[in-house]
Coordinates of C-alpha atoms and ligand atoms in Angstrom, one line a residue:
X265 CA -9.3 56.7 98.3
X266 CA -7.1 57.8 95.4
X267 CA -4.3 55.6 95.2
X268 CA -5.3 52.2 93.8
X269 CA -3.6 49.1 92.1
X270 CA -5.6 47.2 90.0
X271 CA -4.8 43.2 89.8
X272 CA -6.2 41.7 86.9
X273 CA -6.5 38.0 87.7
X274 CA -5.6 35.2 85.3
X275 CA -6.6 32.7 87.6
X276 CA -3.1 31.6 89.0
X277 CA -2.7 30.1 92.1
X278 CA -0.7 33.1 93.9
X279 CA -3.1 35.9 93.0
X280 CA -4.5 36.6 96.5
X281 CA -0.7 36.7 97.7
X282 CA 0.0 39.4 95.2
X283 CA -2.9 41.5 96.6
X284 CA -1.7 41.1 100.2
X285 CA 1.9 41.9 99.2
X286 CA 1.1 45.2 97.4
X287 CA -1.2 46.1 100.5
X288 CA 1.7 45.2 102.8
X289 CA 3.6 47.9 101.3
X290 CA 0.8 50.5 102.2
X291 CA -0.9 50.5 98.7
X292 CA -4.2 49.8 98.5
X293 CA -5.3 47.2 95.5
X294 CA -8.0 45.2 94.3
X295 CA -8.3 42.0 92.4
X296 CA -10.7 41.7 89.6
X297 CA -11.2 38.8 87.0
X298 CA -9.8 38.9 83.4
X299 CA -13.2 39.7 82.0
X300 CA -13.5 43.2 83.6
X301 CA -14.2 45.6 80.9
X302 CA -12.1 48.3 79.9
X303 CA -14.5 51.0 80.7
X304 CA -14.5 49.5 84.6
X305 CA -10.9 49.8 84.7
X306 CA -11.0 53.4 83.6
X307 CA -13.4 54.0 86.2
X308 CA -11.6 52.3 89.0
X309 CA -8.7 54.6 87.9
X310 CA -5.5 52.7 89.1
X311 CA -2.2 54.1 89.5
X312 CA -0.7 50.9 88.1
X313 CA -2.0 47.4 86.8
X314 CA -0.6 44.2 87.8
X315 CA -1.2 41.2 85.3
X316 CA -1.2 38.0 87.2
X317 CA 0.1 34.5 86.4
X318 CA -2.3 31.7 85.3
X319 CA -2.4 27.9 84.3
X320 CA -2.9 28.4 80.8
X321 CA -0.7 29.3 77.5
X322 CA -1.2 32.5 75.8
X323 CA -1.2 30.8 72.3
X324 CA -4.0 28.4 73.2
X325 CA -7.5 29.0 71.6
X326 CA -9.7 30.8 73.9
X327 CA -6.6 31.6 76.4
X328 CA -7.7 34.3 79.1
X329 CA -7.1 37.7 77.6
X330 CA -8.3 41.7 78.3
X331 CA -8.9 44.3 75.8
X332 CA -5.5 45.2 74.2
X333 CA -6.6 48.8 74.7
X334 CA -5.2 48.3 78.3
X335 CA -2.0 49.1 76.8
X336 CA -3.1 52.5 75.9
X337 CA -4.5 53.8 79.3
X338 CA -0.8 55.6 79.9
X339 CA -0.5 53.4 83.2
X340 CA 2.4 51.3 84.3
X341 CA 1.6 47.9 83.9
X342 CA 3.5 44.7 85.6
X343 CA 2.8 41.3 84.2
X344 CA 3.9 38.4 86.1
X345 CA 4.5 34.8 84.7
X346 CA 1.2 34.4 82.5
X347 CA 0.8 38.3 82.6
X348 CA 4.6 38.9 81.1
X349 CA 3.8 36.4 78.2
X350 CA 0.2 38.2 77.6
X351 CA 2.1 41.7 77.2
X352 CA 4.8 40.0 74.9
X353 CA 2.5 38.2 72.6
X354 CA -0.2 41.1 72.6
X355 CA 2.3 43.6 71.5
X356 CA 3.9 41.4 68.7
X357 CA 6.5 39.4 70.3
X358 CA 6.5 35.2 70.2
X359 CA 5.5 33.0 73.2
X360 CA 6.5 29.5 72.5
X361 CA 6.0 26.0 74.4
X362 CA 9.3 25.0 76.4
X363 CA 8.1 21.3 75.8
X364 CA 10.7 20.4 73.3
X365 CA 13.4 22.7 74.7
X366 CA 15.1 22.9 77.9
X367 CA 13.8 26.6 78.4
X368 CA 10.8 25.9 81.0
X369 CA 11.8 26.5 84.5
X370 CA 10.6 25.3 87.9
X371 CA 11.6 26.3 91.2
X372 CA 14.4 28.3 92.5
X373 CA 16.4 29.7 89.7
X374 CA 19.6 32.0 89.8
X375 CA 18.6 35.2 87.9
X376 CA 21.2 37.8 86.6
X377 CA 19.2 41.4 86.5
X378 CA 20.2 44.6 84.6
X379 CA 20.0 46.9 87.7
X380 CA 20.0 50.1 85.7
X381 CA 16.2 49.2 85.3
X382 CA 14.1 50.9 87.8
X383 CA 12.3 47.7 88.8
X384 CA 15.5 46.2 90.0
X385 CA 16.6 49.5 91.6
X386 CA 18.9 48.5 94.8
X387 CA 18.7 45.0 94.5
X388 CA 22.1 42.9 93.6
X389 CA 22.8 41.9 90.2
X390 CA 22.4 38.1 90.8
X391 CA 20.0 36.5 93.2
X392 CA 17.3 33.9 93.3
X393 CA 13.7 33.9 91.9
X394 CA 11.2 31.6 91.9
X395 CA 10.1 30.2 88.4
X396 CA 7.0 27.8 87.4
X397 CA 6.7 28.2 83.4
X398 CA 6.3 25.7 80.7
X399 CA 6.2 28.4 78.1
X400 CA 9.0 31.2 77.3
X401 CA 9.1 34.4 75.1
X402 CA 11.0 33.5 72.1
X403 CA 10.9 36.6 70.5
X404 CA 10.3 40.2 72.0
X405 CA 8.0 42.7 70.9
X406 CA 9.6 45.7 68.9
X407 CA 10.9 48.4 71.4
X408 CA 11.2 45.9 74.1
X409 CA 14.7 45.1 75.9
X410 CA 15.3 42.0 78.0
X411 CA 16.4 43.3 81.7
X412 CA 17.1 39.6 83.2
X413 CA 18.4 36.6 82.3
X414 CA 18.8 32.7 83.5
X415 CA 20.9 30.1 82.5
X416 CA 18.0 28.8 80.2
X417 CA 15.7 31.8 79.7
X418 CA 17.2 35.1 78.2
X419 CA 14.3 36.9 78.7
X420 CA 13.2 36.4 82.1
X421 CA 12.2 39.9 82.5
X422 CA 11.4 42.5 80.0
X423 CA 10.3 46.1 79.4
X424 CA 9.4 48.9 76.7
X425 CA 11.7 51.4 78.9
X426 CA 8.5 53.6 79.6
X427 CA 5.5 51.9 81.2
X428 CA 5.4 48.2 80.5
X429 CA 7.6 45.6 82.7
X430 CA 7.1 41.8 82.6
X431 CA 8.7 39.5 85.1
X432 CA 8.7 35.6 84.0
X433 CA 9.3 34.9 87.9
X434 CA 6.9 35.4 90.8
X435 CA 7.9 38.1 92.6
X436 CA 5.1 37.4 95.4
X437 CA 6.5 34.5 97.2
X438 CA 9.3 34.2 99.5
X439 CA 11.5 32.2 97.6
X440 CA 12.2 35.0 95.2
X441 CA 14.8 36.8 97.4
X442 CA 14.1 40.2 96.6
X443 CA 10.7 39.7 95.1
X444 CA 9.1 42.1 97.8
X445 CA 11.6 44.9 96.9
X446 CA 11.0 44.5 93.2
X447 CA 7.2 45.0 93.8
X448 CA 8.1 47.8 95.9
X449 CA 10.1 49.4 93.0
X450 CA 7.2 48.8 90.6
X451 CA 4.9 50.6 93.3
X452 CA 6.8 53.4 94.3
X453 CA 9.6 54.0 91.3
X454 CA 7.3 53.2 88.6
X455 CA 3.7 53.9 89.6
X456 CA 4.9 56.6 91.9
X457 CA 2.6 55.2 94.7
X458 CA 3.0 57.4 98.0
X459 CA 2.0 54.8 100.2
X460 CA -1.0 56.0 102.6
X461 CA -3.1 52.5 102.7
X462 CA -2.5 51.9 106.7
X463 CA -4.9 50.5 109.1
X464 CA -5.2 53.6 111.2
X465 CA -5.9 55.9 108.1
X466 CA -8.6 52.9 106.9
X467 CA -10.3 53.1 110.5
X468 CA -10.6 56.9 110.7
X469 CA -11.8 56.9 107.1
X470 CA -14.4 54.2 107.6
X471 CA -15.7 55.7 110.9
X472 CA -16.4 59.0 109.1
X473 CA -18.0 57.1 105.9
X474 CA -20.1 55.1 107.9
X475 CA -21.1 58.2 110.1
X476 CA -22.0 60.3 106.8
X477 CA -23.7 57.3 105.3
X478 CA -26.0 56.3 108.3
X479 CA -27.0 59.8 109.3
X480 CA -29.5 59.4 112.0
X481 CA -30.6 55.8 110.7
X482 CA -29.9 52.6 113.1
X483 CA -28.3 49.6 112.3
X484 CA -28.7 45.8 112.9
X485 CA -25.6 44.1 112.9
X486 CA -25.3 40.3 112.5
X487 CA -22.7 39.4 115.2
X488 CA -21.2 35.6 115.4
X489 CA -18.5 36.6 117.8
X490 CA -15.9 35.8 115.5
X491 CA -13.1 38.3 114.7
X492 CA -14.4 39.9 111.4
X493 CA -18.0 40.9 113.1
X494 CA -16.5 41.5 116.4
X495 CA -14.2 44.0 114.6
X496 CA -17.4 45.6 113.1
X497 CA -19.2 45.8 116.2
X498 CA -16.4 47.9 117.7
X499 CA -15.9 50.1 114.3
X500 CA -19.9 50.8 114.1
X501 CA -20.2 51.3 117.9
X502 CA -17.3 54.0 117.5
X503 CA -19.2 55.5 114.6
X504 CA -23.0 55.8 115.8
X505 CA -22.9 54.5 119.5
X506 CA -26.2 53.2 120.8
X507 CA -27.8 53.5 117.6
X508 CA -26.1 50.0 117.0
X509 CA -28.3 46.7 117.9
X510 CA -26.0 43.8 117.6
X511 CA -28.0 40.4 117.1
X512 CA -26.1 36.9 118.0
X513 CA -28.2 33.9 116.9
X514 CA -27.8 30.6 118.2
X515 CA -28.5 28.4 115.4
X516 CA -28.1 25.4 117.4
X517 CA -24.7 24.2 115.6
X518 CA -22.4 26.4 117.9
X519 CA -19.6 25.0 119.6
X520 CA -19.6 24.0 123.6
X521 CA -20.7 27.0 125.9
X522 CA -20.5 29.5 122.9
X523 CA -23.4 31.5 123.5
X524 CA -22.3 32.1 127.2
X525 CA -18.8 33.1 126.2
X526 CA -20.3 35.6 123.6
X527 CA -22.4 36.8 126.4
X528 CA -19.3 37.4 128.5
X529 CA -17.0 39.1 125.9
X530 CA -19.8 41.3 124.5
X531 CA -21.3 42.4 128.1
X532 CA -17.8 44.0 129.1
X533 CA -17.8 46.1 125.7
X534 CA -21.2 48.2 126.3
X535 CA -22.8 46.9 123.2
X536 CA -26.7 46.4 122.5
X537 CA -26.6 42.9 122.5
X538 CA -29.2 40.5 121.6
X539 CA -29.2 36.7 121.7
X540 CA -31.6 34.7 120.0
X541 CA -32.1 30.8 120.7
X542 CA -33.1 29.6 117.3
X543 CA -31.9 26.1 117.6
X544 CA -35.3 24.3 116.7
X545 CA -35.9 26.5 113.9
X546 CA -32.9 26.0 112.3
X547 CA -32.7 22.2 112.8
X548 CA -35.9 21.8 111.4
X549 CA -35.1 23.3 108.3
X550 CA -31.7 21.2 108.0
X551 CA -33.8 18.0 108.4
X552 CA -32.9 15.5 105.8
X553 CA -30.4 17.9 104.3
X554 CA -26.8 16.4 103.2
X555 CA -25.4 18.4 100.4
X556 CA -23.0 21.0 101.8
X557 CA -24.0 23.9 99.8
X558 CA -27.6 23.4 100.5
X559 CA -26.8 23.6 104.0
X560 CA -25.1 26.9 103.4
X561 CA -27.9 28.3 101.8
X562 CA -30.6 27.2 104.1
X563 CA -28.5 28.8 107.3
X564 CA -27.8 31.8 105.5
X565 CA -31.3 32.3 104.3
X566 CA -32.7 31.3 107.8
X567 CA -30.2 33.8 109.5
X568 CA -31.6 36.5 107.4
X569 CA -35.4 35.8 108.3
X570 CA -34.1 35.7 112.0
X571 CA -32.6 39.4 111.7
X572 CA -35.7 40.5 109.9
X573 CA -37.9 39.1 113.1
X574 CA -35.4 41.1 115.5
X575 CA -35.4 44.2 113.6
X576 CA -39.1 44.2 113.8
X577 CA -39.1 43.7 117.4
X578 CA -36.5 46.4 117.9
X579 CA -38.2 49.0 115.5
X580 CA -35.5 48.8 112.9
X581 CA -37.2 49.7 109.7
X582 CA -36.5 50.3 106.0
X583 CA -35.1 53.8 107.0
X584 CA -32.4 51.7 108.9
X585 CA -29.2 49.2 107.9
X586 CA -28.3 45.8 108.0
X587 CA -24.2 45.2 108.6
X588 CA -22.4 42.1 108.4
X589 CA -18.6 41.6 108.8
X590 CA -17.9 40.1 105.3
X591 CA -14.2 40.4 104.3
X592 CA -12.5 39.8 100.9
X593 CA -12.1 36.0 100.8
X594 CA -15.8 35.5 101.4
X595 CA -16.5 37.9 98.7
X596 CA -13.8 36.3 96.2
X597 CA -14.4 32.5 97.2
X598 CA -18.2 32.9 97.0
X599 CA -17.2 33.6 93.3
X600 CA -18.4 37.2 92.7
X601 CA -16.6 38.8 90.0
X602 CA -15.8 35.9 88.1
X603 CA -13.7 33.4 90.0
X604 CA -14.7 29.8 90.4
X605 CA -16.9 29.2 93.3
X606 CA -15.2 27.1 96.0
X607 CA -17.4 27.4 98.9
X608 CA -20.7 29.7 99.0
X609 CA -20.2 31.8 102.2
X610 CA -23.2 32.2 104.2
X611 CA -23.3 35.8 104.3
X612 CA -23.4 36.0 100.6
X613 CA -26.9 34.1 100.4
X614 CA -29.3 36.6 102.3
X615 CA -32.8 36.4 100.9
X616 CA -34.0 39.4 98.7
X617 CA -36.9 40.1 101.0
X618 CA -34.3 40.5 103.8
X619 CA -32.1 42.9 101.5
X620 CA -35.2 44.9 100.7
X621 CA -36.1 45.3 104.2
X622 CA -33.4 47.7 104.8
X623 CA -32.3 51.0 103.3
X624 CA -29.0 49.2 102.6
X625 CA -26.6 46.6 103.7
X626 CA -23.4 47.7 105.2
X627 CA -20.3 45.4 104.4
X628 CA -17.5 48.1 105.5
X629 CA -14.5 45.2 105.6
X630 CA -15.4 43.7 102.3
X631 CA -12.1 44.9 101.1
X632 CA -10.1 43.6 103.8
X633 CA -7.9 40.4 104.3
X634 CA -8.1 38.5 107.7
X635 CA -4.8 39.9 108.8
X636 CA -5.6 43.3 108.0
X637 CA -9.0 42.9 110.0
X638 CA -7.0 41.5 112.9
X639 CA -4.5 44.9 112.6
X640 CA -7.5 46.9 112.6
X641 CA -9.1 45.0 115.6
X642 CA -6.0 46.0 117.5
X643 CA -6.0 49.8 116.4
X644 CA -9.6 49.8 118.0
X645 CA -8.2 48.6 120.9
X646 CA -10.2 44.9 121.0
X647 CA -8.8 42.5 123.4
X648 CA -6.4 39.9 122.0
X649 CA -8.8 37.0 123.0
X650 CA -11.2 38.5 120.3
X651 CA -8.5 39.8 117.7
X652 CA -6.8 36.3 117.7
X653 CA -9.9 34.0 118.2
X654 CA -9.6 31.1 115.8
X655 CA -12.3 31.7 113.0
X656 CA -15.3 29.9 113.2
X657 CA -17.7 29.3 110.0
X658 CA -20.9 30.8 110.1
X659 CA -22.8 27.7 109.5
X660 CA -21.1 26.2 112.3
X661 CA -21.0 22.4 113.1
X662 CA -23.6 22.1 110.3
X663 CA -20.5 21.8 107.8
X664 CA -18.3 19.8 110.2
X665 CA -21.1 17.1 110.4
X666 CA -20.9 15.2 107.0
X667 CA -24.4 14.0 105.9
X668 CA -27.5 15.0 107.6
X669 CA -27.3 17.4 110.9
X670 CA -29.3 16.2 114.0
X671 CA -29.5 17.3 117.5
X672 CA -27.5 14.1 118.7
X673 CA -24.6 14.3 116.1
X674 CA -24.4 17.9 117.3
X675 CA -23.9 17.2 120.9
X676 CA -21.5 14.3 119.9
X677 CA -19.3 16.7 118.0
X678 CA -19.4 19.4 120.5
X679 CA -18.3 17.3 123.0
X680 CA -15.4 15.8 121.0
X681 CA -14.5 19.2 119.9
X682 CA -14.3 20.5 123.1
X683 CA -11.9 17.6 124.3
X684 CA -9.8 18.4 121.2
X685 CA -9.5 22.1 121.6
X686 CA -8.8 22.0 125.3
X687 CA -6.2 19.7 125.1
X688 CA -4.4 21.8 122.2
X689 CA -4.8 24.8 124.6
X690 CA -3.5 23.2 127.7
X691 CA -0.3 21.7 125.4
X692 CA 0.4 25.4 124.4
X693 CA 0.3 24.5 120.9
X694 CA -1.6 27.4 119.5
X695 CA 1.4 28.8 117.7
X696 CA 1.1 26.3 115.5
X697 CA -2.4 25.6 115.3
X698 CA -4.2 28.5 113.9
X699 CA -7.7 26.9 113.5
X700 CA -8.3 23.6 114.8
X701 CA -11.6 21.7 115.5
X702 CA -13.0 18.2 115.2
X703 CA -15.3 16.9 112.1
X704 CA -17.9 14.1 112.8
X705 CA -18.0 11.9 109.4
X706 CA -21.0 10.0 108.1
X707 CA -18.9 6.7 107.9
X708 CA -19.2 4.2 110.8
X709 CA -16.7 1.5 111.4
X710 CA -16.3 -1.7 113.6
X711 CA -14.4 -1.5 116.9
X712 CA -14.1 -3.7 120.0
X713 CA -14.6 -1.9 123.6
X714 CA -14.4 -4.4 126.6
X715 CA -15.5 -7.7 125.0
X716 CA -17.9 -6.3 122.6
X717 CA -18.5 -5.2 119.0
X718 CA -18.9 -1.6 118.4
X719 CA -20.1 0.0 115.2
X720 CA -19.9 3.8 115.3
X721 CA -19.0 7.0 114.1
X722 CA -15.3 8.2 112.8
X723 CA -14.2 11.6 113.7
X724 CA -11.9 13.6 112.1
X725 CA -9.3 15.8 114.0
X726 CA -8.1 19.1 111.7
X727 CA -5.6 21.5 112.7
X728 CA -3.9 24.1 110.3
X729 CA -1.2 26.6 110.5
X730 CA -1.7 29.4 108.5
X731 CA -1.8 33.5 108.5
X732 CA -4.4 34.1 105.8
X733 CA -6.6 31.0 105.7
X734 CA -6.3 31.3 101.7
X735 CA -3.4 28.7 102.0
X736 CA -2.6 26.4 105.0
X737 CA -0.5 23.5 105.9
X738 CA -1.6 20.9 108.6
X739 CA -0.2 21.6 112.2
X740 CA 2.7 19.1 113.4
X741 CA 0.8 18.1 116.6
X742 CA 3.2 16.0 118.6
X743 CA 2.2 12.2 118.7
X744 CA 1.7 12.3 122.7
X745 CA -0.9 15.2 122.5
X746 CA -2.7 13.4 119.7
X747 CA -2.9 10.2 121.6
X748 CA -4.2 12.0 124.8
X749 CA -7.0 13.4 122.6
X750 CA -7.9 10.2 121.2
X751 CA -7.9 8.0 124.2
X752 CA -10.2 10.7 126.0
X753 CA -12.4 11.2 123.3
X754 CA -13.3 7.3 122.8
X755 CA -13.7 7.0 126.4
X756 CA -15.8 9.8 127.0
X757 CA -18.0 9.5 123.9
X758 CA -19.7 6.3 123.3
X759 CA -20.7 7.3 120.0
X760 CA -17.1 7.5 118.5
X761 CA -15.0 4.6 118.2
X762 CA -12.3 5.8 115.9
X763 CA -10.2 8.9 115.4
X764 CA -7.9 10.1 112.5
X765 CA -5.9 13.1 111.9
X766 CA -6.3 15.1 108.6
X767 CA -2.9 15.6 106.9
X768 CA -3.7 17.7 103.8
X769 CA -2.9 21.1 103.1
X770 CA -5.1 23.9 101.5
X771 CA -4.6 23.5 98.6
X772 CA -5.4 20.8 97.6
X773 CA -7.9 20.4 100.4
X774 CA -9.8 23.3 102.2
X775 CA -9.6 24.1 105.8
X776 CA -13.5 22.9 106.7
X777 CA -14.5 19.5 105.3
X778 CA -17.8 20.9 103.6
Ligands
XMP44 P1 -12.2 26.9 103.6 O1 -12.7 25.7 104.2 O2 -12.6 27.6 102.5 O3 -12.1 28.0 104.8 O4 -10.6 26.7 103.4 C1 -11.4 29.3 105.1 C2 -11.9 29.9 106.5 O5 -13.2 30.2 106.3 C3 -14.1 29.8 107.2 N1 -15.2 29.4 106.5 C4 -16.4 30.1 106.7 N2 -16.6 31.3 107.4 N3 -18.7 31.1 106.5 C5 -17.8 31.8 107.1 O6 -18.1 32.8 108.1 C6 -18.5 29.9 106.0 O7 -19.5 29.6 105.1 C7 -17.1 29.7 105.8 N4 -16.7 28.5 105.4 C8 -15.3 28.4 105.5 C9 -13.3 28.5 107.7 O8 -13.8 28.2 109.0 C10 -12.0 28.9 107.7 O9 -11.3 29.6 108.5

């Protein structure tokens, strides 16, 4: 892959969005933390670099910074917000706090552009941008000019007229009217991208790469039945046919009838599928465990050992490969490459003896976002029932039971979850409900049933609307649907006597509770 943009992450909340926007313009990009070395940047060999926003002030002691020799690479650079201020300060300009003045800006802001600048080609002279800054550039570096202004900010965009560009506003959010066009201009007019990053070319290249890498080896694929590993099953099956063995492990924390559904879906796909019932094995390991990260670690590790046992059974050895459907957000959210750890995704914790039992681990989807995986799934001809299946976390209901996981709680949650999901599906609400499920809390509360006092678990219903699962808003489910679900659950499940609906978006909450 030749044409790449490097996005250097200064910790801003929209940074993954920048990456997705770049890819939507058919240019491949990767996000790396600001601690990346200049050697690694050179080795990556980008056609352009984007410096993102971030929560700090460039003039703070220990403010995030990168090696200034980045400016001598002869590669175009676009700084956004903090990134723009970083360029200005690094090259001799001055960035000041807007606290004492009225020069900070938040929200939709009318902006006037110098449309002779290649960054602003083919956009109107005046439009709305999204600002969110408490600092401003008070003095430009030598050789720079201002190419956009607002009523309170005379340097809303800057350039050296050659390779360096900075914008104070956020091009990546929809509220910036011409944000997408400005990013396009950076990619195509300034970095001279050709735009070959498309799912069909990814698909063909990935199949060819996998064939070359696997040679006459075999592959054991960890198949969860979710969209990521299903897409990978299809990709690998195209690449190596029946040298692929898919192993689906039922760890006992699956949704109602999940294993039967998986068998049904995949038996139609002509794959070697092995279904392993490992409920006892996992539940005994989860006994007395309450901490969510610990649950993930235990489940991730135990998955690894089950796969090893299955590999041995099927004669898959050290000359063969292990594959899993890791996607880009799993890598980022698990904190690899310097980002803060939010959740340790279960597929990032395989024990080293598992890793060492195979020739290599294949994770060919680990550079793709969820919506790209879905595009790839369609490209591979997978049915919509798989491509648009709502995601289900690898650790399953274990991270939807707060506190200790027991068989009894699992059975309770499975039933409640199936009532909720079937009512959502019956009501035709799947457009506003991208992922919907129930969570069993560890709290009990007092209720009254008939004439008697009850003291049972509180259940949470959670549903979010999202495209990429990186940000999400809670679904506006009509009250009568919520009411139907609530009445059914408390009537049909004696262990639950109270239902709440989660109305937090992500951020600040996450989709899952643990
Ligand atoms: P959060 O809770 O981080 O979830 O907002 C974002 C998406 O990722 C799924 N998720 C997981 N998937 N292993 C997975 O395979 C995990 O450990 C895991 N944790 C969260 C979650 O269901 C949502 O779709």
